[in-house]
C-alpha positions as semicolon CSV with decimal commas, in nm:
position;residue;x (nm);y (nm);z (nm)
1;X;8,970;14,203;-1,181
2;X;9,034;14,045;-0,851
3;X;8,810;13,790;-0,703
4;X;8,771;13,725;-0,335
5;X;8,763;13,368;-0,237
6;X;8,607;13,291;0,093
7;X;8,785;13,028;0,284
8;X;8,591;12,835;0,529
9;X;8,733;12,871;0,874
10;X;8,784;12,558;1,066
11;X;8,555;12,547;1,368
12;X;8,730;12,604;1,694
13;X;8,670;12,332;1,947
14;X;8,729;12,385;2,314
15;X;8,981;12,148;2,463
16;X;8,811;11,859;2,632
17;X;8,817;11,891;3,009
18;X;8,920;11,581;3,193
19;X;8,627;11,408;3,355
20;X;8,671;11,370;3,728
21;X;8,443;11,140;3,920
22;X;8,392;11,130;4,293
23;X;8,500;10,783;4,399
24;X;8,551;10,628;4,737
25;X;8,926;10,603;4,680
26;X;8,953;10,973;4,597
27;X;8,748;11,075;4,899
28;X;8,974;10,862;5,119
29;X;9,281;11,021;4,961
30;X;9,149;11,371;5,023
31;X;9,070;11,297;5,387
32;X;9,414;11,142;5,430
33;X;9,576;11,457;5,291
34;X;9,365;11,685;5,511
35;X;9,446;11,483;5,823
36;X;9,822;11,508;5,783
37;X;9,816;11,873;5,675
38;X;9,715;11,980;6,027
39;X;9,981;12,046;6,288
40;X;9,742;11,933;6,561
41;X;9,743;11,582;6,410
42;X;10,116;11,537;6,463
43;X;10,109;11,691;6,811
44;X;9,810;11,497;6,941
45;X;9,921;11,163;6,796
46;X;10,261;11,220;6,951
47;X;10,098;11,290;7,287
48;X;9,886;10,977;7,261
49;X;10,192;10,766;7,187
50;X;10,387;10,937;7,464
51;X;10,110;10,880;7,720
52;X;10,081;10,514;7,628
53;X;10,453;10,440;7,651
54;X;10,554;10,678;7,931
55;X;10,282;10,582;8,179
56;X;10,342;10,214;8,105
57;X;10,713;10,251;8,181
58;X;10,641;10,456;8,494
59;X;10,395;10,194;8,617
60;X;10,642;9,911;8,557
61;X;10,922;10,105;8,729
62;X;10,707;10,172;9,032
63;X;10,618;9,802;9,058
64;X;10,985;9,705;9,031
65;X;11,088;9,951;9,303
66;X;10,812;9,819;9,530
67;X;10,928;9,461;9,481
68;X;11,290;9,555;9,550
69;X;11,200;9,748;9,867
70;X;10,952;9,487;9,992
71;X;10,673;9,744;10,032
72;X;10,453;9,706;9,726
73;X;10,116;9,881;9,709
74;X;9,807;9,664;9,722
75;X;9,693;9,809;9,389
76;X;10,003;9,659;9,227
77;X;10,003;9,327;9,410
78;X;9,835;9,128;9,133
79;X;9,980;9,322;8,842
80;X;10,128;9,160;8,534
81;X;10,364;9,295;8,270
82;X;10,062;9,343;8,043
83;X;9,851;9,540;8,290
84;X;10,149;9,753;8,390
85;X;10,249;9,826;8,031
86;X;9,894;9,917;7,926
87;X;9,840;10,146;8,224
88;X;9,863;10,449;7,995
89;X;9,571;10,338;7,778
90;X;9,327;10,551;7,978
91;X;9,535;10,861;7,904
92;X;9,605;10,775;7,540
93;X;9,233;10,728;7,471
94;X;9,169;11,091;7,562
95;X;9,432;11,220;7,320
96;X;9,313;11,002;7,031
97;X;8,945;11,060;7,105
98;X;8,990;11,437;7,121
99;X;9,177;11,433;6,790
100;X;8,892;11,232;6,640
101;X;8,648;11,504;6,745
102;X;8,873;11,770;6,592
103;X;8,890;11,581;6,261
104;X;8,519;11,631;6,200
105;X;8,398;11,912;6,427
106;X;8,696;12,127;6,332
107;X;8,563;12,157;5,976
108;X;8,230;12,282;6,107
109;X;8,396;12,546;6,323
110;X;8,607;12,678;6,032
111;X;8,333;12,645;5,769
112;X;8,546;12,415;5,554
113;X;8,274;12,152;5,570
114;X;8,080;12,348;5,304
115;X;8,361;12,306;5,054
116;X;8,398;11,940;5,146
117;X;8,031;11,862;5,092
118;X;8,021;12,070;4,774
119;X;8,290;11,840;4,635
120;X;8,116;11,527;4,767
121;X;7,742;11,602;4,746
122;X;7,634;11,257;4,865
123;X;7,772;11,347;5,211
124;X;7,790;11,000;5,369
125;X;8,116;10,902;5,193
126;X;8,277;11,196;5,373
127;X;8,179;11,056;5,713
128;X;8,286;10,700;5,628
129;X;8,618;10,824;5,490
130;X;8,697;11,043;5,790
131;X;8,611;10,764;6,035
132;X;8,806;10,504;5,837
133;X;9,119;10,713;5,788
134;X;9,146;10,831;6,145
135;X;9,037;10,497;6,290
136;X;9,320;10,320;6,106
137;X;9,572;10,584;6,215
138;X;9,462;10,553;6,579
139;X;9,474;10,173;6,548
140;X;9,835;10,181;6,427
141;X;9,944;10,432;6,692
142;X;9,773;10,236;6,970
143;X;9,913;9,901;6,858
144;X;10,267;10,029;6,813
145;X;10,254;10,212;7,146
146;X;10,120;9,905;7,326
147;X;10,394;9,678;7,193
148;X;10,669;9,932;7,267
149;X;10,539;9,985;7,621
150;X;10,521;9,608;7,679
151;X;10,872;9,541;7,547
152;X;11,018;9,811;7,771
153;X;10,798;9,727;8,069
154;X;10,860;9,352;8,051
155;X;11,233;9,423;8,057
156;X;11,192;9,636;8,370
157;X;10,989;9,376;8,563
158;X;11,203;9,083;8,447
159;X;11,269;8,846;8,736
160;X;10,958;8,955;8,931
161;X;10,622;8,776;8,969
162;X;10,478;9,009;8,703
163;X;10,730;8,904;8,436
164;X;10,580;8,786;8,108
165;X;10,685;8,751;7,745
166;X;10,505;8,770;7,414
167;X;10,479;8,390;7,411
168;X;10,265;8,380;7,726
169;X;9,900;8,296;7,673
170;X;9,682;8,601;7,613
171;X;9,962;8,856;7,580
172;X;9,934;8,909;7,204
173;X;9,556;8,918;7,229
174;X;9,572;9,186;7,499
175;X;9,818;9,406;7,309
176;X;9,623;9,381;6,984
177;X;9,299;9,438;7,176
178;X;9,439;9,759;7,325
179;X;9,529;9,885;6,979
180;X;9,185;9,797;6,845
181;X;9,019;9,967;7,140
182;X;9,209;10,291;7,080
183;X;9,127;10,274;6,709
184;X;8,756;10,245;6,784
185;X;8,781;10,530;7,036
186;X;8,915;10,743;6,752
187;X;8,617;10,644;6,536
188;X;8,376;10,732;6,817
189;X;8,546;11,069;6,857
190;X;8,510;11,142;6,485
191;X;8,144;11,037;6,495
192;X;8,073;11,258;6,798
193;X;8,230;11,554;6,620
194;X;8,004;11,500;6,319
195;X;7,699;11,441;6,537
196;X;7,736;11,743;6,767
197;X;7,925;11,970;6,521
198;X;8,100;12,131;6,816
199;X;8,453;12,071;6,937
200;X;8,369;12,156;7,298
201;X;8,049;11,950;7,291
202;X;8,213;11,647;7,132
203;X;8,503;11,647;7,377
204;X;8,266;11,688;7,673
205;X;8,051;11,391;7,571
206;X;8,361;11,182;7,500
207;X;8,517;11,249;7,840
208;X;8,185;11,193;8,017
209;X;8,128;10,861;7,839
210;X;8,475;10,721;7,894
211;X;8,564;10,856;8,238
212;X;8,290;11,037;8,431
213;X;7,994;10,801;8,393
214;X;8,189;10,488;8,502
215;X;8,296;10,676;8,816
216;X;7,940;10,783;8,892
217;X;7,824;10,420;8,878
218;X;7,944;10,381;9,236
219;X;7,644;10,591;9,346
220;X;7,404;10,325;9,223
221;X;7,300;10,017;9,424
222;X;7,551;9,734;9,395
223;X;7,301;9,511;9,217
224;X;7,257;9,777;8,946
225;X;7,631;9,823;8,915
226;X;7,684;9,455;8,835
227;X;7,413;9,465;8,566
228;X;7,505;9,797;8,401
229;X;7,878;9,861;8,450
230;X;8,012;9,586;8,220
231;X;7,818;9,731;7,927
232;X;7,944;10,088;7,956
233;X;8,174;10,185;7,667
234;X;8,492;10,216;7,871
235;X;8,436;9,897;8,074
236;X;8,343;9,694;7,767
237;X;8,648;9,832;7,588
238;X;8,882;9,750;7,876
239;X;8,763;9,390;7,876
240;X;8,897;9,368;7,519
241;X;9,257;9,391;7,640
242;X;9,232;9,267;7,999
243;X;9,445;8,959;8,055
244;X;9,215;8,809;8,318
245;X;8,841;8,836;8,372
246;X;8,596;8,773;8,656
247;X;8,221;8,750;8,702
248;X;8,180;9,129;8,695
249;X;8,347;9,181;8,355
250;X;8,276;9,068;8,001
251;X;8,487;8,826;7,802
252;X;8,713;8,976;7,532
253;X;8,473;8,870;7,255
254;X;8,166;9,003;7,433
255;X;8,345;9,327;7,520
256;X;8,442;9,376;7,156
257;X;8,085;9,315;7,043
258;X;7,943;9,564;7,294
259;X;8,200;9,828;7,206
260;X;8,134;9,778;6,835
261;X;7,764;9,837;6,907
262;X;7,845;10,167;7,080
263;X;8,063;10,266;6,785
264;X;7,793;10,177;6,532
265;X;7,529;10,365;6,733
266;X;7,741;10,682;6,738
267;X;7,816;10,655;6,366
268;X;7,448;10,601;6,288
269;X;7,354;10,918;6,478
270;X;7,624;11,114;6,295
271;X;7,508;10,979;5,958
272;X;7,145;11,065;6,027
273;X;7,225;11,425;6,119
274;X;7,463;11,467;5,829
275;X;7,195;11,359;5,581
276;X;6,899;11,534;5,742
277;X;7,052;11,866;5,853
278;X;7,204;12,153;5,661
279;X;7,561;12,258;5,721
């Protein structure tokens, strides 16, 4: 007679899944990876660097040719190696600001923002990470470009009244201020993209704020211009890296403070809409 013995089967346990937590470092790493995975990042950063260096070299070369010929333009009469080398800042700010808009508004146009916010439900860390990552990249590009343009430009204007070296008073402060200004422009661009959620809208507001509105200030009475113009974003930012100042411009410290206020205001608007509105 055979007997059946029941053997107790060992319970099967599912393999433990690794626990992943959303941390600030991981959100930063993801935004860093997304930034460099786009071809537009490399192209636009290259254009920003090219504008900064090329226009600085062209400006210095034009000054040198004017000095050699004895017919220098009045606009270049009081130029220095710093002002000539940083002539391309106005063009570089457009490239970096536009890329900042694309970093955030581009995800809304493609719908990728839904996946991003599904992975980071608290939302605000996404905005801080995007602004931090791109702001640091724009800061490095602007600083490197400013120093390269100055080193080349100062060699071109050597032996002229505009000649300066890194050891001259205010030169390092101006070059670092230009890099910081371009970094903050990148942050403002990213904030505008998150605030308006439109590439075209963000770029339009950026260009109007940095270039159109300062030009339209000439239509106002002169007394209003003196009271308002120094506090516009572009004018306050330019005072950060200007080598000399007068009664109509802010000091470097005051210009930095005003520009930081504009940056914080734009980021606050972007944060409010990100928290309060659906995607």
